[in-house]
XYZ file of C-alpha atoms in Angstrom:
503
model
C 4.317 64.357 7.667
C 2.546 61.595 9.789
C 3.390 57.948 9.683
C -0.147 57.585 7.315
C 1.423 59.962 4.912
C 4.743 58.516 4.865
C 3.545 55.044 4.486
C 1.216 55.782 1.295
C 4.261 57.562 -0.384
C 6.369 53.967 1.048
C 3.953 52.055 -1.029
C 3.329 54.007 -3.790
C 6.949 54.673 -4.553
C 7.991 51.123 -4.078
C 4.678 49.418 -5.735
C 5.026 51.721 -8.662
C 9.092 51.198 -9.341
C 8.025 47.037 -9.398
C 5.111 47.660 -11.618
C 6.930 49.093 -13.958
C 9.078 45.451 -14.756
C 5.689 43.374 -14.144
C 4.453 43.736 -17.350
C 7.272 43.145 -19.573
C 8.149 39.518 -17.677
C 4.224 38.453 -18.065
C 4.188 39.699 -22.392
C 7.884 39.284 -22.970
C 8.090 35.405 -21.396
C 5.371 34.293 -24.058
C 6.860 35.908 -26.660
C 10.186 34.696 -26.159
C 8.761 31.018 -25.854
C 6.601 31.593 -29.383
C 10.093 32.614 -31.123
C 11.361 29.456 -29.831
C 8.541 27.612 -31.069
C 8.946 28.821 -34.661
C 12.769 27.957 -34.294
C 12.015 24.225 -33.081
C 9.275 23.872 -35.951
C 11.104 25.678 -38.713
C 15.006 24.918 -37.565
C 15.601 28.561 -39.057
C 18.902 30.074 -36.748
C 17.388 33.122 -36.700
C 14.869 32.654 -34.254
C 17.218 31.111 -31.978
C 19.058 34.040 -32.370
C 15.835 36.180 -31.850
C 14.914 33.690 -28.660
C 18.255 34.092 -26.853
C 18.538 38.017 -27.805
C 15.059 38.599 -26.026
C 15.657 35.656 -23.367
C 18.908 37.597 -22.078
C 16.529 41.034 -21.350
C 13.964 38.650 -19.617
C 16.106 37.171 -17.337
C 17.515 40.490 -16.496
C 14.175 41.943 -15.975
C 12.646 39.043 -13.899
C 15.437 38.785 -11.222
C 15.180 42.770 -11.261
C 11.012 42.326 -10.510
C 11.981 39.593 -8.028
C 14.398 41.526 -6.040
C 11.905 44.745 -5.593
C 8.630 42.726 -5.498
C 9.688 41.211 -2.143
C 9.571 43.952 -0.335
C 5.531 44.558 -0.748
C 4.948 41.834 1.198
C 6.822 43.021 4.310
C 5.342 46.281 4.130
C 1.970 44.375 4.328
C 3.215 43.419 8.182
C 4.832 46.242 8.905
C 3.816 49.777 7.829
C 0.154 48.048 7.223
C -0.350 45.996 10.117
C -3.653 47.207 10.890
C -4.152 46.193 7.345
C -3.534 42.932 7.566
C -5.194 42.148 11.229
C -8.448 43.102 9.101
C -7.976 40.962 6.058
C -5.102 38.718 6.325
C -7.742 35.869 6.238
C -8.650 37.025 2.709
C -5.707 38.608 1.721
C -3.080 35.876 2.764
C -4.745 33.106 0.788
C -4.482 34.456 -2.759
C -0.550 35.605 -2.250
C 0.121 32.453 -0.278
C -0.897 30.485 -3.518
C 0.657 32.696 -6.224
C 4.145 32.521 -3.829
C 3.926 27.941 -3.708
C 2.124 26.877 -7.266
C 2.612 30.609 -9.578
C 6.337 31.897 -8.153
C 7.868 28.561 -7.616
C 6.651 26.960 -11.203
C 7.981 30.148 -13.151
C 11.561 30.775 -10.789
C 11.970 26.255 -11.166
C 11.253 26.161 -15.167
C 13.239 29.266 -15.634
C 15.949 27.909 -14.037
C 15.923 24.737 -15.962
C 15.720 27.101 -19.287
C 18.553 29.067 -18.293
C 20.942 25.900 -17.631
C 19.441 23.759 -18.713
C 20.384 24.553 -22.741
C 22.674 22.698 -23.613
C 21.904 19.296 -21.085
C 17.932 19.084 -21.992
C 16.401 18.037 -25.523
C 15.080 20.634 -27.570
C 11.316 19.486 -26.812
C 11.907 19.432 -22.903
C 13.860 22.753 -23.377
C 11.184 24.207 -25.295
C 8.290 23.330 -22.911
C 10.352 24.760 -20.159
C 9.972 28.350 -21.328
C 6.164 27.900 -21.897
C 6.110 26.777 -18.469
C 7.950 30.008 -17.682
C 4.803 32.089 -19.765
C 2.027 30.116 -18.087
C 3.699 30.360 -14.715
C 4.125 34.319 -14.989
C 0.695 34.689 -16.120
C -0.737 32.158 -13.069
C 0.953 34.786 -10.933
C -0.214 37.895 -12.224
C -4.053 36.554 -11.843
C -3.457 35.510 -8.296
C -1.824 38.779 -7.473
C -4.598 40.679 -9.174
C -7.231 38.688 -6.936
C -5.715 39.349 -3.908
C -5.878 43.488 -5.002
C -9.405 43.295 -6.893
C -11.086 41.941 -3.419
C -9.686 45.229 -2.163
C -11.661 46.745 -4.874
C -14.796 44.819 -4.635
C -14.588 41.960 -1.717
C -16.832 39.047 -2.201
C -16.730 36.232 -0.247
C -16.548 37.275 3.580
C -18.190 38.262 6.478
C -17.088 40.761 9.333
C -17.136 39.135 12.656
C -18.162 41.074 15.082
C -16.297 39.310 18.048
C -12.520 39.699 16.285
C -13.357 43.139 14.267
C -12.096 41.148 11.681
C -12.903 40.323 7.771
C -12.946 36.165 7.616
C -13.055 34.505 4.496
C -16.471 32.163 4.261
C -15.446 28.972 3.936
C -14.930 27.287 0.324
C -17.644 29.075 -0.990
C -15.987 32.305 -0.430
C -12.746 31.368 -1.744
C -14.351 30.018 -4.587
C -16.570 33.665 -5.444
C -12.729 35.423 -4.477
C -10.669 33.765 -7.058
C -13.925 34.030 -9.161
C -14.322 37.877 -8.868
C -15.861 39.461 -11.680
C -13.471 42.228 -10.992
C -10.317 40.295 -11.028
C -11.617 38.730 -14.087
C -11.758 41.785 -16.129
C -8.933 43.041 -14.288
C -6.476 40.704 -15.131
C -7.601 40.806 -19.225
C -7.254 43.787 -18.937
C -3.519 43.824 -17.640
C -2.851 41.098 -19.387
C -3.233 42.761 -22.504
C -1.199 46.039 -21.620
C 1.729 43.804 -20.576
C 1.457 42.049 -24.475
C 1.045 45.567 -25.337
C 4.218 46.911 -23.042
C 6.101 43.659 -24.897
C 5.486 44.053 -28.224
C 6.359 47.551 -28.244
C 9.506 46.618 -26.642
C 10.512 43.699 -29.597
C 8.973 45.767 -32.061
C 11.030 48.965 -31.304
C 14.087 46.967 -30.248
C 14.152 45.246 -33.829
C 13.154 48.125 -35.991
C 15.863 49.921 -34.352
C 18.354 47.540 -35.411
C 16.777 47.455 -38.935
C 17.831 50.983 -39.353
C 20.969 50.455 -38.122
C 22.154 47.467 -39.795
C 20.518 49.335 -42.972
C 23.074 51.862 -42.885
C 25.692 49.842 -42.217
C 26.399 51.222 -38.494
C 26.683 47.228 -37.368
C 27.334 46.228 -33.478
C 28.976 48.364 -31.417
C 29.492 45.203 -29.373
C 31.583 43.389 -32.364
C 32.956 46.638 -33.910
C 31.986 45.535 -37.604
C 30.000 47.233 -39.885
C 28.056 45.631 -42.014
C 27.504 46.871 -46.076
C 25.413 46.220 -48.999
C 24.282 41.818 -49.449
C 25.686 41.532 -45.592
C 23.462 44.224 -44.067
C 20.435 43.195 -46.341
C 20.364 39.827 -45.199
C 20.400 40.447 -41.671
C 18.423 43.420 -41.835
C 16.022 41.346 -44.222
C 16.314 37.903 -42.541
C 16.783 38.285 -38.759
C 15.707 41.851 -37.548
C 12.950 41.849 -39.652
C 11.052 38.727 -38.373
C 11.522 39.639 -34.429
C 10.303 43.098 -35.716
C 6.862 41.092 -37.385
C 5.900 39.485 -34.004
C 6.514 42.529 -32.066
C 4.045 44.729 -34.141
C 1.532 42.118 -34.588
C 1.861 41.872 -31.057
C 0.661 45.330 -30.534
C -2.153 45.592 -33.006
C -3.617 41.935 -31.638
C -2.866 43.477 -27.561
C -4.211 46.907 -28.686
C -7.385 45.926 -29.440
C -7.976 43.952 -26.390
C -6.431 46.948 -24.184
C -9.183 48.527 -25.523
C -11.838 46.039 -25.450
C -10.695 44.755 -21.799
C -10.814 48.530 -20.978
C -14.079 49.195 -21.839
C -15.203 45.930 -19.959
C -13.566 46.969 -16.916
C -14.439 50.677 -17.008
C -18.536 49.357 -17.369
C -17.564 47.420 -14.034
C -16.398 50.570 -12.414
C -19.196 52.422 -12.467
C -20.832 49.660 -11.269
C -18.656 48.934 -8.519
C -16.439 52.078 -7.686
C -18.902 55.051 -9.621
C -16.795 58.058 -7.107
C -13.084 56.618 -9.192
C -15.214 56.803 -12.935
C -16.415 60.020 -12.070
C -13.724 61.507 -10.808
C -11.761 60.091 -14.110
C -13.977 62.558 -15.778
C -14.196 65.434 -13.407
C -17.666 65.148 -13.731
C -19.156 67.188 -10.699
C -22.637 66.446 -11.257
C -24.477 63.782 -12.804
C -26.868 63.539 -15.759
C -27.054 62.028 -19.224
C -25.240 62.424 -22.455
C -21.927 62.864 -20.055
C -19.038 63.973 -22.457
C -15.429 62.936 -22.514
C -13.394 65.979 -20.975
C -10.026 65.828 -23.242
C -9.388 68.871 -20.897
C -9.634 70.719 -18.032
C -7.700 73.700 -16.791
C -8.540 75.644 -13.745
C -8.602 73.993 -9.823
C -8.740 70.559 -10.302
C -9.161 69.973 -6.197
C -11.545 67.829 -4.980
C -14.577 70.567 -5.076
C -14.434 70.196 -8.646
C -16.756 72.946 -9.513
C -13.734 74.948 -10.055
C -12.521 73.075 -13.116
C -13.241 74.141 -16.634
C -13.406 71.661 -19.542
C -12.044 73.372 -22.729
C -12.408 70.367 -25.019
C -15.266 67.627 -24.849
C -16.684 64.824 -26.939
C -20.630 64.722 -26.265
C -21.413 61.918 -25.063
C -18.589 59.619 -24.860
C -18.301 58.806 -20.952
C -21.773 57.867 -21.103
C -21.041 55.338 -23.800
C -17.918 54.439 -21.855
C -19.797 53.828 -19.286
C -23.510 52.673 -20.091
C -23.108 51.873 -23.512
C -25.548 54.711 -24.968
C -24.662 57.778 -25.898
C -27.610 59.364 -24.797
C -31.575 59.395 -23.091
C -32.379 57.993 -19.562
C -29.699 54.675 -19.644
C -27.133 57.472 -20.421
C -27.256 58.375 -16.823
C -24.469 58.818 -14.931
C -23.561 60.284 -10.945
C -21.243 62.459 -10.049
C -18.865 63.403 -8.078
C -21.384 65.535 -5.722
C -23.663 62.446 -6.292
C -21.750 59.924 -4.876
C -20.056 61.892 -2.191
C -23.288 62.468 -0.490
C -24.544 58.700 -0.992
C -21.410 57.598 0.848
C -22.224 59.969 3.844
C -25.632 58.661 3.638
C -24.245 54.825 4.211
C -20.681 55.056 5.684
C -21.210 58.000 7.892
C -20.675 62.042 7.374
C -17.191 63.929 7.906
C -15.418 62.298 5.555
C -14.250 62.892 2.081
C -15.116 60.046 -0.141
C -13.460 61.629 -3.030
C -10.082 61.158 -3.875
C -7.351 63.008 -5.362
C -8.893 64.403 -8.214
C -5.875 66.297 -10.198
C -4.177 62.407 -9.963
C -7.319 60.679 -11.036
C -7.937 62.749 -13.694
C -4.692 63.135 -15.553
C -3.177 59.738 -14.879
C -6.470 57.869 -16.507
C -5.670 60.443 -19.324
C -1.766 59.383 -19.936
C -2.918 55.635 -19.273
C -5.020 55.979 -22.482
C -2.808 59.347 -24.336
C 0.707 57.216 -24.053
C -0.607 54.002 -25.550
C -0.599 56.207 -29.491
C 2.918 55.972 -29.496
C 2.525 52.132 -29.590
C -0.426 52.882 -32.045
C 1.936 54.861 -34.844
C 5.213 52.353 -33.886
C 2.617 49.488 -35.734
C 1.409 51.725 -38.313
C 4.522 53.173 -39.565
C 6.230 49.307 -38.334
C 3.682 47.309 -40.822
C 3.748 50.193 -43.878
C 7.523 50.513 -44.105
C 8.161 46.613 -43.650
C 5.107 45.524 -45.667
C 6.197 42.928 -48.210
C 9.722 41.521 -47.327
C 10.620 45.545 -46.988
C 12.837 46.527 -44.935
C 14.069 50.855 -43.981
C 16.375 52.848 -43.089
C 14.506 56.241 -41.971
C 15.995 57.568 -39.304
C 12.966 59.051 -38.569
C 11.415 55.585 -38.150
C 14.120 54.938 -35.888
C 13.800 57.265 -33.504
C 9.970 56.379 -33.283
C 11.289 53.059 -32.138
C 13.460 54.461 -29.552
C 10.522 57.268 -28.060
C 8.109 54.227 -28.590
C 10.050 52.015 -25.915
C 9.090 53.440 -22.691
C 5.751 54.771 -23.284
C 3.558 51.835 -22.339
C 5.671 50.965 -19.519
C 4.913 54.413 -18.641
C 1.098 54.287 -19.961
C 0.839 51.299 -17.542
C 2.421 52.533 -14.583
C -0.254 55.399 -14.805
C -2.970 52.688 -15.225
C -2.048 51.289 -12.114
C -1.737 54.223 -10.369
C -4.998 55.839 -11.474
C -6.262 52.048 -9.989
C -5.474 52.487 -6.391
C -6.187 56.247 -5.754
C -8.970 56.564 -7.392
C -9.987 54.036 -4.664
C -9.276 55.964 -2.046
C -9.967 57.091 0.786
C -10.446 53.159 0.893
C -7.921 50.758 1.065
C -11.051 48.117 0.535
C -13.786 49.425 -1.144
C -17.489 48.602 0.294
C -19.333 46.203 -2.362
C -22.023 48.170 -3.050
C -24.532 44.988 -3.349
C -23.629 44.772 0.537
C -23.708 47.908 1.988
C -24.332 46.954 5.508
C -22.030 44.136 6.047
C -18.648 46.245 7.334
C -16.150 44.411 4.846
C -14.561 47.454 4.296
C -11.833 49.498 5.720
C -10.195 53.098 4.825
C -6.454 54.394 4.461
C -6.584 55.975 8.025
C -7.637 52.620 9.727
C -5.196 50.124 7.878
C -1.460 51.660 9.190
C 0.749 50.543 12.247
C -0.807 52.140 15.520
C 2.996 51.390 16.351
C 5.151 52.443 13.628
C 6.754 56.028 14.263
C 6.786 58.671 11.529
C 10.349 59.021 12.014
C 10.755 54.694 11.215
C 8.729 55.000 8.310
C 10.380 57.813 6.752
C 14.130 56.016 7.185
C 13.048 53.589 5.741
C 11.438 55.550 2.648
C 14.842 56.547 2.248
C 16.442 54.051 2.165
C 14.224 51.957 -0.050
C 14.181 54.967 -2.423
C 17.751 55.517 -2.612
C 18.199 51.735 -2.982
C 15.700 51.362 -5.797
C 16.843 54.099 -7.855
C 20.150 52.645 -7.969
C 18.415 48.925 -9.180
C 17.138 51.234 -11.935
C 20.429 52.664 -13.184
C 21.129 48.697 -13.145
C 18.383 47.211 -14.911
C 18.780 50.333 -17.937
C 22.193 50.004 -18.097
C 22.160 46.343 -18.455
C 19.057 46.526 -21.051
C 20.503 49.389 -23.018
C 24.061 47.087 -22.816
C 23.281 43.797 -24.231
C 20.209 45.823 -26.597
C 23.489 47.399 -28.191
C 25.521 44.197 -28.285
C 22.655 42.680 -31.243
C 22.451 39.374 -32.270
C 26.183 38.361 -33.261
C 27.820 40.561 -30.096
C 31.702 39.395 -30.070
C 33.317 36.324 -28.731
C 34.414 37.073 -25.588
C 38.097 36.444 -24.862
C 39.588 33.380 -23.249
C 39.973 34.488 -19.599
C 42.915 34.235 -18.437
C 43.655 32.283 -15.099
C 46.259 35.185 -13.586
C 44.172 37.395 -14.275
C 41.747 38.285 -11.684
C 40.484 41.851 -13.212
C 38.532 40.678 -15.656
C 34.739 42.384 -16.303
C 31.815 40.170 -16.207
C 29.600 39.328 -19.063
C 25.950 37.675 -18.674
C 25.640 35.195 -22.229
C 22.457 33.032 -22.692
């Protein structure tokens, strides 16, 4: 494999891994901060019970995100230097901000939450987690600006002299952090991560339901609880974590799907070869259908594949808003590919990877039901004060837990290669103007194959074992539950003692 090769698979496999703990710090930080807000209005212990529960797995998961999200940034310099020669001007301004005002306002106030507890009032205490939520959200929209100018750049101009992409003046700054496409980008994974959240406090909670239910009690504590005892928590603490979680995902659900529909309008607008490729749709016309699937050779000369199920109609809607007659129109594939040879020059294959395209936009929408039937079943079993103890409901709660962090990974990914063989996409109001760049042209003239793939190694090898870390510690203080028990009183001669993480 060349150093181009290697690089991609670099990025994908180390972008993807830090995506996947993204969204759970940006839905699970407001969440945690609204639990504490019903426990400073209400004084009720169990929400500070719920708060620190849910705090402990945030903490966990943003030091986990910190520690793997660093190493993007060197891979922009490094593997990408050709890259960033072309639009570190652009690029560097959007990250630069999100690292000073977003990073350092979420990593300070979190800080201050963390030990802060028991030294700070309960007002200055409280606002320090919202700062935490507004901070991770700040972030994620200056992050997502920096990659939707990839997808659509506004606000530059190719000089000539440099063979550079320069950022034009205020103005420009002004239309990139103003991108339509970062706009709808960042509702729209905004709403995934409340989605990705939600799930997680929903299933967490309804699991413990069950349990507590049936008496099983914390593993952690070793006591089982029975009959009033098991009610009451079951009834008074699991129960109410359990209610924000699933109205979480209803309230998120809709927007994912709103926001989605937004964005995938935008698309076609902006990026018509990743929509069509979504579809597998070869050649363009009206009344496009939906392909629910497609067997056969799904490589890029897509005339091979065979769609065995269709709903007439729908990717038109999805993408004009009519089902059908001459605003139903759509390109295709073929379409596209020749209109890009027509303006960016022939001998290249505009299309990207269509087997990827196709069947990660599919599990991006197909693994977001599981969420769907966790709030159905969630708000039917514990409507009225209820609470269950189905096993069957708690095993939904359990398969329920990684699907949208799954459903969103796939999002992401379906993002970025369905852009290719770009790595930034021409504006298609500007076709003429050169702010764009492919794959091939963005990696190290310098960096060796056999550099690259060491390195791959190593980072792979390295990040699998911070996964084993971050699900064993989840899956650890999960199983502790509220009331886990006291710790012993170390004792000062003895220096083999285990370590335990308490918020």
């Amino acid at each position: 494999m060349e150093a181009l090769e290697l690089a991609r698979w670099q990025f994908g496999i180390t972008t993807v891994y830090h995506f996947i703990l993204v969204p759970l710090t940006i839905g699970l930080a407001p969440l945690v901060a609204l639990m504490q807000t019903f426990w400073w209005c209400t004084g009720k212990d169990h929400w500070l019970k719920l708060t620190n529960f849910f705090g402990k797995i945030l903490l966990i998961n943003f030091a986990l995100g910190v520690a793997t999200g660093i190493v993007q940034e060197f891979q922009f310099g490094m593997n990408w230097s050709e890259y960033s020669r072309f639009v570190g001007d652009i690029f560097g301004a959007p990250l630069a901000i999100e690292a000073l005002a977003a990073f350092f306002l979420e990593s300070t106030f979190l800080g201050l939450w963390l030990f802060g507890k028991e030294r700070l009032s309960k007002g200055l205490h409280l606002a320090c987690i919202w700062m935490v939520a507004i901070g991770v959200n700040l972030s994620a929209y200056w992050i997502i600006a920096a990659n939707s100018w990839m997808q659509h750049p506004v606000g530059a101009v190719y000089n000539a002299e440099t063979g550079r992409a320069e950022l034009d003046g205020i103005g420009g700054f002004l239309e990139v952090i103003t991108n339509n496409t970062a706009i709808a980008a960042f509702g729209h994974a905004v709403a995934a991560a409340f989605l990705v959240a939600g799930t997680l406090v929903a299933g967490v909670c309804g699991w413990w339901i069950v349990r507590t239910v049936r008496g099983a009690g914390s593993p952690a504590s070793g006591l089982a609880h029975e009959g009033d005892q098991a009610e009451a928590e079951a009834r008074h603490v699991w129960r109410p974590g359990a209610m924000v979680g699933l109205i979480t995902v209803v309230i998120s659900g809709v927007a994912v799907i709103l926001t989605g529909h937004h964005q995938g309008q935008l698309m076609y607008e902006q990026q018509p070869m990743k929509m069509a490729s979504a579809e597998a749709v070869c050649d363009g016309g009206e009344s496009v259908p939906l392909s629910i699937l497609a067997i056969g050779d799904l490589s890029n000369d897509c005339e091979n594949a065979i769609h065995l199920f269709e709903l007439p109609g729908v990717t038109s809607f999805m993408g004009t808003n009519s089902f059908a007659g001459e605003e139903s129109y759509l390109p295709g594939v073929n379409d596209v590919q020749a209109e890009y040879e027509e303006l960016y020059g022939e001998g290249v294959d505009y299309r990207p990877n269509l087997v990827v395209t196709y069947w990660s936009f599919r599990l991006m929408i197909g693994l977001g039901v599981f969420s769907a039937a966790l709030a159905v079943w969630g708000l039917w079993a514990l409507r009225g004060g209820r609470v269950t103890g189905s096993r069957w409901f708690s095993r939904l709660c359990l398969v329920s837990l990684p699907m949208p962090f799954l459903a969103s990974s796939f999002g992401w990914i379906f993002t970025e290669m369905g852009r290719q063989p770009w790595v930034v996409h021409p504006n298609p109001d500007n076709p003429v103007d050169q702010v764009w760049l492919r794959t091939a042209d963005g990696v190290s003239t310098v960096v060796t194959s056999t550099t690259v793939l060491t390195s791959l190694v190593t980072f792979t090898l390295l990040y699998a074992a911070l996964g084993v870390v971050w699900f064993w510690l989840v899956r650890r203080y999960v199983r502790e539950g509220i009331d886990p028990a006291p710790a012993p009183e170390p004792d000062p001669a003895d220096d083999d003692q285990p370590l335990s993480f308490a918020y």
